[in-house]
Amino acid sequence: MNNNTCIDTIIVGGGLAGLVSAIHLSKHGIEVLVIEKNPYPKHKVCGEYISNEVLPYLQSLGVEPFKLGAKKINRFMLSTPKNKVIETELPLGGFGISRYTLDYTLAQRAKENGANVVQDTVTDINFLDDEFRVTTKNGGSHKAKVVIGAHGKRSNVDIALNRNFIKNKSPFLAVKTHLKGDFPDDLVALHNFRGGYCGLSKVENDHINACYIADFKSFQKFKNIQHFQEEVLYKNAFLKTIFENSEPVFSKSLTISQLSFSSKNPVKQHIPMCGDSAGMIHPLSGNGMSMAIRSAQMLSKLLIDYFNGLIKSRTLIEKMYEKAWNNEFKKRLKTGHIVASLFKMDHFSELMMLGLKGFPGLLPKIIKKTHGKPLIVS
Ligand SMILES: Cc1cc2nc3c(=O)[nH]c(=O)nc-3n(C[C@H](O)[C@H](O)[C@H](O)COP(=O)(O)OP(=O)(O)OC[C@H]3O[C@@H](n4cnc5c(N)ncnc54)[C@H](O)[C@@H]3O)c2cc1C
């Protein structure tokens, strides 16, 4: 489809950041076209535990997680490769819901609010004479005053935009499955194993989300996922018990590779980035979904002011968004990276666990540092 009309906003990618922006902006009468390469609903590699900091905001957008079957989660368990374990209350708590259900529901809300959501892959974005031209794999060409990059952690769009981080190879891969078995509704557990860690928590339908990140080098030595799990993950007794006593829901686990936690710029070639395309926190120690939702809210508010003439120029909005993004997330990302790299050192993680056990108030403090405050709805 070729469209010569210049619309207000094109959002590249219809994951959490893209869809939340689409709902927020269209609620305020701004024209939105979301271009998402995959169909809805679709399972995604993600731990599917969301911090409560975004709950009131999601509700204000018409999404009620608990009506969709989400599980309330308020306890956290952490274990080391040598099976030392600590448990604590989660300072703010959260909920478990699959991306299959959440992204689908958000896409429905976006459409109900008037956003146009199409399935296609963006191949290029050009900026000329103060407007954007977005081209797609199916031969589409669309014009817009504003383009939001919400294309996730790693995309062909990053190559088209010549972003620096995409040139670096990343040593991590991730595997996710849903299991049927015995696991508390209110617990999120992070079980470390040599070269990685696995998160466990419940989502709707009583399924257990099991999602792990592993070092590609150690993974390569094994003939398949099952072999890797038995030889590496099962050294952690908690993981062995859960995997051996549960039934997989999917016929095949989902996998992604080239997971990169390198820093990125929140604005590139006049395109403000939201969610993982602006920066990704290590899932061991942070809360990427809340960050994606929060960044979408921050950017939407600024764009509404821009379209209403309260922010006078593109340069100003870019500066304001970059500043707001850095203020909100830079420290959080840094703490997240430090915690994750400490846990990569097996001996250190065992020592750290002793420290955490000796000072039980410390773990909730670290969790708070990698999480935000509840979002104010406005
Ligand atoms: C293993 C793992 C576990 C995690 N666990 C958790 C967790 O438990 N809790 C938590 O809060 N966070 C977790 N995260 C982080 C969380 O998944 C992300 O931060 C979140 O999904 C970011 O949302 P997003 O909208 O930025 O990106 P996404 O949800 O990835 O959406 C990006 C969208 O863009 C689309 N797209 C990409 N390129 C194009 C293109 N060229 N054209 C059109 N569409 C395109 C993609 O198809 C995708 O739908 C985890 C991440 C990983 C890797």
PDB file of C-alpha atoms in Angstrom, residues 82-259:
ATOM      1  CA  LYS A  82      25.153 -24.633  44.318  1.00  0.00           C
ATOM      2  CA  ASN A  83      21.546 -24.552  45.532  1.00  0.00           C
ATOM      3  CA  LYS A  84      21.897 -21.859  48.205  1.00  0.00           C
ATOM      4  CA  VAL A  85      18.567 -20.131  48.408  1.00  0.00           C
ATOM      5  CA  ILE A  86      17.044 -16.922  49.739  1.00  0.00           C
ATOM      6  CA  GLU A  87      13.437 -15.751  49.703  1.00  0.00           C
ATOM      7  CA  THR A  88      11.946 -12.316  50.258  1.00  0.00           C
ATOM      8  CA  GLU A  89       8.735 -10.347  49.823  1.00  0.00           C
ATOM      9  CA  LEU A  90       8.702  -8.237  46.652  1.00  0.00           C
ATOM     10  CA  PRO A  91       8.586  -4.577  47.729  1.00  0.00           C
ATOM     11  CA  LEU A  92       5.936  -3.627  45.171  1.00  0.00           C
ATOM     12  CA  GLY A  93       4.819  -6.996  43.841  1.00  0.00           C
ATOM     13  CA  GLY A  94       3.634  -7.762  40.375  1.00  0.00           C
ATOM     14  CA  PHE A  95       1.672 -10.163  38.219  1.00  0.00           C
ATOM     15  CA  GLY A  96       2.177 -12.948  35.712  1.00  0.00           C
ATOM     16  CA  ILE A  97       0.519 -12.851  32.312  1.00  0.00           C
ATOM     17  CA  SER A  98       1.595 -14.323  28.971  1.00  0.00           C
ATOM     18  CA  ARG A  99       2.707 -12.044  26.155  1.00  0.00           C
ATOM     19  CA  TYR A 100       0.330 -14.083  23.980  1.00  0.00           C
ATOM     20  CA  THR A 101      -2.606 -12.621  25.915  1.00  0.00           C
ATOM     21  CA  LEU A 102      -1.170  -9.235  26.881  1.00  0.00           C
ATOM     22  CA  ASP A 103       0.068  -8.126  23.440  1.00  0.00           C
ATOM     23  CA  TYR A 104      -3.129  -9.379  21.778  1.00  0.00           C
ATOM     24  CA  THR A 105      -5.291  -7.432  24.274  1.00  0.00           C
ATOM     25  CA  LEU A 106      -3.229  -4.267  23.804  1.00  0.00           C
ATOM     26  CA  ALA A 107      -3.546  -4.587  20.012  1.00  0.00           C
ATOM     27  CA  GLN A 108      -7.324  -4.901  20.399  1.00  0.00           C
ATOM     28  CA  ARG A 109      -7.453  -1.771  22.602  1.00  0.00           C
ATOM     29  CA  ALA A 110      -5.288   0.158  20.119  1.00  0.00           C
ATOM     30  CA  LYS A 111      -7.697  -0.695  17.287  1.00  0.00           C
ATOM     31  CA  GLU A 112     -10.751   0.173  19.426  1.00  0.00           C
ATOM     32  CA  ASN A 113      -9.193   3.598  20.029  1.00  0.00           C
ATOM     33  CA  GLY A 114      -8.815   4.176  16.284  1.00  0.00           C
ATOM     34  CA  ALA A 115      -5.202   3.150  15.676  1.00  0.00           C
ATOM     35  CA  ASN A 116      -4.499   1.337  12.425  1.00  0.00           C
ATOM     36  CA  VAL A 117      -2.533  -1.858  13.159  1.00  0.00           C
ATOM     37  CA  VAL A 118      -1.111  -3.654  10.102  1.00  0.00           C
ATOM     38  CA  GLN A 119       1.036  -6.740   9.683  1.00  0.00           C
ATOM     39  CA  ASP A 120       4.146  -5.960   7.650  1.00  0.00           C
ATOM     40  CA  THR A 121       7.912  -5.582   8.169  1.00  0.00           C
ATOM     41  CA  VAL A 122       9.485  -2.141   8.081  1.00  0.00           C
ATOM     42  CA  THR A 123      12.584  -2.229   5.887  1.00  0.00           C
ATOM     43  CA  ASP A 124      13.696   1.402   5.902  1.00  0.00           C
ATOM     44  CA  ILE A 125      12.981   4.810   7.436  1.00  0.00           C
ATOM     45  CA  ASN A 126      14.115   8.057   5.803  1.00  0.00           C
ATOM     46  CA  PHE A 127      13.823  11.597   7.096  1.00  0.00           C
ATOM     47  CA  LEU A 128      13.642  14.428   4.551  1.00  0.00           C
ATOM     48  CA  ASP A 129      12.057  17.915   4.553  1.00  0.00           C
ATOM     49  CA  ASP A 130      10.816  17.475   8.120  1.00  0.00           C
ATOM     50  CA  GLU A 131       8.845  14.303   7.418  1.00  0.00           C
ATOM     51  CA  PHE A 132       9.475  10.572   7.429  1.00  0.00           C
ATOM     52  CA  ARG A 133       9.059   8.009   4.678  1.00  0.00           C
ATOM     53  CA  VAL A 134       8.676   4.446   5.956  1.00  0.00           C
ATOM     54  CA  THR A 135       9.003   1.544   3.518  1.00  0.00           C
ATOM     55  CA  THR A 136       7.946  -2.045   4.132  1.00  0.00           C
ATOM     56  CA  LYS A 137       8.654  -5.551   2.878  1.00  0.00           C
ATOM     57  CA  ASN A 138       5.240  -5.826   1.206  1.00  0.00           C
ATOM     58  CA  GLY A 139       6.002  -2.768  -0.920  1.00  0.00           C
ATOM     59  CA  GLY A 140       4.292  -0.247   1.375  1.00  0.00           C
ATOM     60  CA  SER A 141       5.443   3.360   1.551  1.00  0.00           C
ATOM     61  CA  HIS A 142       3.993   5.640   4.227  1.00  0.00           C
ATOM     62  CA  LYS A 143       4.602   9.259   5.234  1.00  0.00           C
ATOM     63  CA  ALA A 144       4.435  10.554   8.807  1.00  0.00           C
ATOM     64  CA  LYS A 145       5.301  13.623  10.866  1.00  0.00           C
ATOM     65  CA  VAL A 146       6.692  11.432  13.659  1.00  0.00           C
ATOM     66  CA  VAL A 147       8.095   7.895  13.705  1.00  0.00           C
ATOM     67  CA  ILE A 148       8.495   5.968  16.967  1.00  0.00           C
ATOM     68  CA  GLY A 149      11.021   3.133  17.047  1.00  0.00           C
ATOM     69  CA  ALA A 150       9.452   0.342  19.122  1.00  0.00           C
ATOM     70  CA  HIS A 151      11.019  -2.571  17.295  1.00  0.00           C
ATOM     71  CA  GLY A 152      12.483  -4.338  20.345  1.00  0.00           C
ATOM     72  CA  LYS A 153      15.919  -5.530  21.261  1.00  0.00           C
ATOM     73  CA  ARG A 154      17.372  -6.291  17.814  1.00  0.00           C
ATOM     74  CA  SER A 155      15.822  -5.710  14.417  1.00  0.00           C
ATOM     75  CA  ASN A 156      16.600  -5.238  10.733  1.00  0.00           C
ATOM     76  CA  VAL A 157      15.574  -1.598  11.384  1.00  0.00           C
ATOM     77  CA  ASP A 158      18.667  -1.168  13.585  1.00  0.00           C
ATOM     78  CA  ILE A 159      20.822  -2.257  10.642  1.00  0.00           C
ATOM     79  CA  ALA A 160      18.967   0.138   8.307  1.00  0.00           C
ATOM     80  CA  LEU A 161      19.562   2.958  10.816  1.00  0.00           C
ATOM     81  CA  ASN A 162      23.230   1.984  11.161  1.00  0.00           C
ATOM     82  CA  ARG A 163      23.035   1.762  14.970  1.00  0.00           C
ATOM     83  CA  ASN A 164      26.333   0.972  16.680  1.00  0.00           C
ATOM     84  CA  PHE A 165      25.222  -1.793  19.058  1.00  0.00           C
ATOM     85  CA  ILE A 166      24.054  -4.021  16.180  1.00  0.00           C
ATOM     86  CA  LYS A 167      27.647  -4.423  14.979  1.00  0.00           C
ATOM     87  CA  ASN A 168      28.658  -6.258  18.172  1.00  0.00           C
ATOM     88  CA  LYS A 169      28.021  -9.989  18.478  1.00  0.00           C
ATOM     89  CA  SER A 170      26.340 -11.021  21.698  1.00  0.00           C
ATOM     90  CA  PRO A 171      27.122 -14.229  23.608  1.00  0.00           C
ATOM     91  CA  PHE A 172      23.625 -14.861  25.035  1.00  0.00           C
ATOM     92  CA  LEU A 173      20.625 -16.848  23.934  1.00  0.00           C
ATOM     93  CA  ALA A 174      17.255 -17.381  25.603  1.00  0.00           C
ATOM     94  CA  VAL A 175      14.815 -20.280  25.753  1.00  0.00           C
ATOM     95  CA  LYS A 176      11.209 -20.194  26.901  1.00  0.00           C
ATOM     96  CA  THR A 177       8.482 -22.713  27.444  1.00  0.00           C
ATOM     97  CA  HIS A 178       5.221 -23.057  29.368  1.00  0.00           C
ATOM     98  CA  LEU A 179       4.809 -25.999  31.704  1.00  0.00           C
ATOM     99  CA  LYS A 180       1.906 -27.694  33.452  1.00  0.00           C
ATOM    100  CA  GLY A 181       2.889 -28.634  36.974  1.00  0.00           C
ATOM    101  CA  ASP A 182       3.072 -27.685  40.597  1.00  0.00           C
ATOM    102  CA  PHE A 183       4.307 -24.163  41.383  1.00  0.00           C
ATOM    103  CA  PRO A 184       3.008 -21.464  43.779  1.00  0.00           C
ATOM    104  CA  ASP A 185       0.846 -18.777  42.144  1.00  0.00           C
ATOM    105  CA  ASP A 186       2.421 -15.927  44.129  1.00  0.00           C
ATOM    106  CA  LEU A 187       6.130 -16.660  43.563  1.00  0.00           C
ATOM    107  CA  VAL A 188       8.695 -15.553  41.016  1.00  0.00           C
ATOM    108  CA  ALA A 189      11.882 -17.589  41.251  1.00  0.00           C
ATOM    109  CA  LEU A 190      15.276 -16.963  39.665  1.00  0.00           C
ATOM    110  CA  HIS A 191      17.423 -20.069  39.712  1.00  0.00           C
ATOM    111  CA  ASN A 192      21.023 -19.673  38.640  1.00  0.00           C
ATOM    112  CA  PHE A 193      23.013 -22.361  36.895  1.00  0.00           C
ATOM    113  CA  ARG A 194      26.547 -22.353  35.452  1.00  0.00           C
ATOM    114  CA  GLY A 195      26.557 -19.752  32.656  1.00  0.00           C
ATOM    115  CA  GLY A 196      22.975 -18.589  33.069  1.00  0.00           C
ATOM    116  CA  TYR A 197      19.741 -18.415  35.031  1.00  0.00           C
ATOM    117  CA  CYS A 198      16.133 -19.490  34.678  1.00  0.00           C
ATOM    118  CA  GLY A 199      13.030 -17.602  35.801  1.00  0.00           C
ATOM    119  CA  LEU A 200       9.898 -19.433  36.901  1.00  0.00           C
ATOM    120  CA  SER A 201       6.489 -17.904  37.570  1.00  0.00           C
ATOM    121  CA  LYS A 202       2.852 -18.601  36.869  1.00  0.00           C
ATOM    122  CA  VAL A 203       0.743 -16.958  34.142  1.00  0.00           C
ATOM    123  CA  GLU A 204      -2.957 -17.299  33.246  1.00  0.00           C
ATOM    124  CA  ASN A 205      -4.349 -20.814  32.607  1.00  0.00           C
ATOM    125  CA  ASP A 206      -2.201 -22.033  35.524  1.00  0.00           C
ATOM    126  CA  HIS A 207       0.767 -22.435  33.193  1.00  0.00           C
ATOM    127  CA  ILE A 208       4.274 -22.022  34.575  1.00  0.00           C
ATOM    128  CA  ASN A 209       6.528 -19.800  32.515  1.00  0.00           C
ATOM    129  CA  ALA A 210      10.059 -21.217  32.420  1.00  0.00           C
ATOM    130  CA  CYS A 211      12.435 -18.879  30.651  1.00  0.00           C
ATOM    131  CA  TYR A 212      16.219 -18.989  30.761  1.00  0.00           C
ATOM    132  CA  ILE A 213      19.206 -17.097  29.458  1.00  0.00           C
ATOM    133  CA  ALA A 214      22.397 -19.017  28.778  1.00  0.00           C
ATOM    134  CA  ASP A 215      25.838 -18.423  27.488  1.00  0.00           C
ATOM    135  CA  PHE A 216      25.904 -19.462  23.814  1.00  0.00           C
ATOM    136  CA  LYS A 217      29.362 -21.036  24.151  1.00  0.00           C
ATOM    137  CA  SER A 218      28.312 -23.457  26.894  1.00  0.00           C
ATOM    138  CA  PHE A 219      25.022 -24.209  25.093  1.00  0.00           C
ATOM    139  CA  GLN A 220      26.833 -25.110  21.859  1.00  0.00           C
ATOM    140  CA  LYS A 221      28.542 -28.085  23.504  1.00  0.00           C
ATOM    141  CA  PHE A 222      25.255 -29.970  23.805  1.00  0.00           C
ATOM    142  CA  LYS A 223      23.277 -31.673  21.085  1.00  0.00           C
ATOM    143  CA  ASN A 224      19.894 -30.107  21.867  1.00  0.00           C
ATOM    144  CA  ILE A 225      17.880 -28.127  24.426  1.00  0.00           C
ATOM    145  CA  GLN A 226      16.865 -31.220  26.417  1.00  0.00           C
ATOM    146  CA  HIS A 227      20.478 -32.382  26.651  1.00  0.00           C
ATOM    147  CA  PHE A 228      21.618 -28.902  27.776  1.00  0.00           C
ATOM    148  CA  GLN A 229      18.884 -28.726  30.391  1.00  0.00           C
ATOM    149  CA  GLU A 230      19.694 -32.172  31.800  1.00  0.00           C
ATOM    150  CA  GLU A 231      23.459 -31.568  31.914  1.00  0.00           C
ATOM    151  CA  VAL A 232      23.543 -27.919  33.011  1.00  0.00           C
ATOM    152  CA  LEU A 233      20.216 -26.616  34.392  1.00  0.00           C
ATOM    153  CA  TYR A 234      19.518 -29.764  36.406  1.00  0.00           C
ATOM    154  CA  LYS A 235      22.615 -29.148  38.543  1.00  0.00           C
ATOM    155  CA  ASN A 236      20.326 -26.672  40.254  1.00  0.00           C
ATOM    156  CA  ALA A 237      18.021 -28.935  42.270  1.00  0.00           C
ATOM    157  CA  PHE A 238      15.055 -26.519  42.012  1.00  0.00           C
ATOM    158  CA  LEU A 239      15.206 -26.577  38.211  1.00  0.00           C
ATOM    159  CA  LYS A 240      15.632 -30.355  38.076  1.00  0.00           C
ATOM    160  CA  THR A 241      12.533 -30.823  40.242  1.00  0.00           C
ATOM    161  CA  ILE A 242      10.334 -28.463  38.255  1.00  0.00           C
ATOM    162  CA  PHE A 243      11.362 -29.672  34.780  1.00  0.00           C
ATOM    163  CA  GLU A 244      11.200 -33.354  35.718  1.00  0.00           C
ATOM    164  CA  ASN A 245       7.791 -33.073  37.331  1.00  0.00           C
ATOM    165  CA  SER A 246       6.004 -30.889  34.764  1.00  0.00           C
ATOM    166  CA  GLU A 247       4.586 -31.385  31.287  1.00  0.00           C
ATOM    167  CA  PRO A 248       5.568 -28.978  28.475  1.00  0.00           C
ATOM    168  CA  VAL A 249       2.638 -27.057  26.983  1.00  0.00           C
ATOM    169  CA  PHE A 250       4.418 -26.155  23.721  1.00  0.00           C
ATOM    170  CA  SER A 251       5.492 -28.867  21.280  1.00  0.00           C
ATOM    171  CA  LYS A 252       8.825 -27.006  20.967  1.00  0.00           C
ATOM    172  CA  SER A 253      10.502 -24.412  23.202  1.00  0.00           C
ATOM    173  CA  LEU A 254      10.896 -20.908  21.753  1.00  0.00           C
ATOM    174  CA  THR A 255      14.453 -19.619  21.357  1.00  0.00           C
ATOM    175  CA  ILE A 256      16.174 -16.350  20.513  1.00  0.00           C
ATOM    176  CA  SER A 257      19.868 -15.605  20.132  1.00  0.00           C
ATOM    177  CA  GLN A 258      22.080 -12.511  19.959  1.00  0.00           C
ATOM    178  CA  LEU A 259      20.657 -10.987  23.150  1.00  0.00           C
TER     179      LEU A 259
END
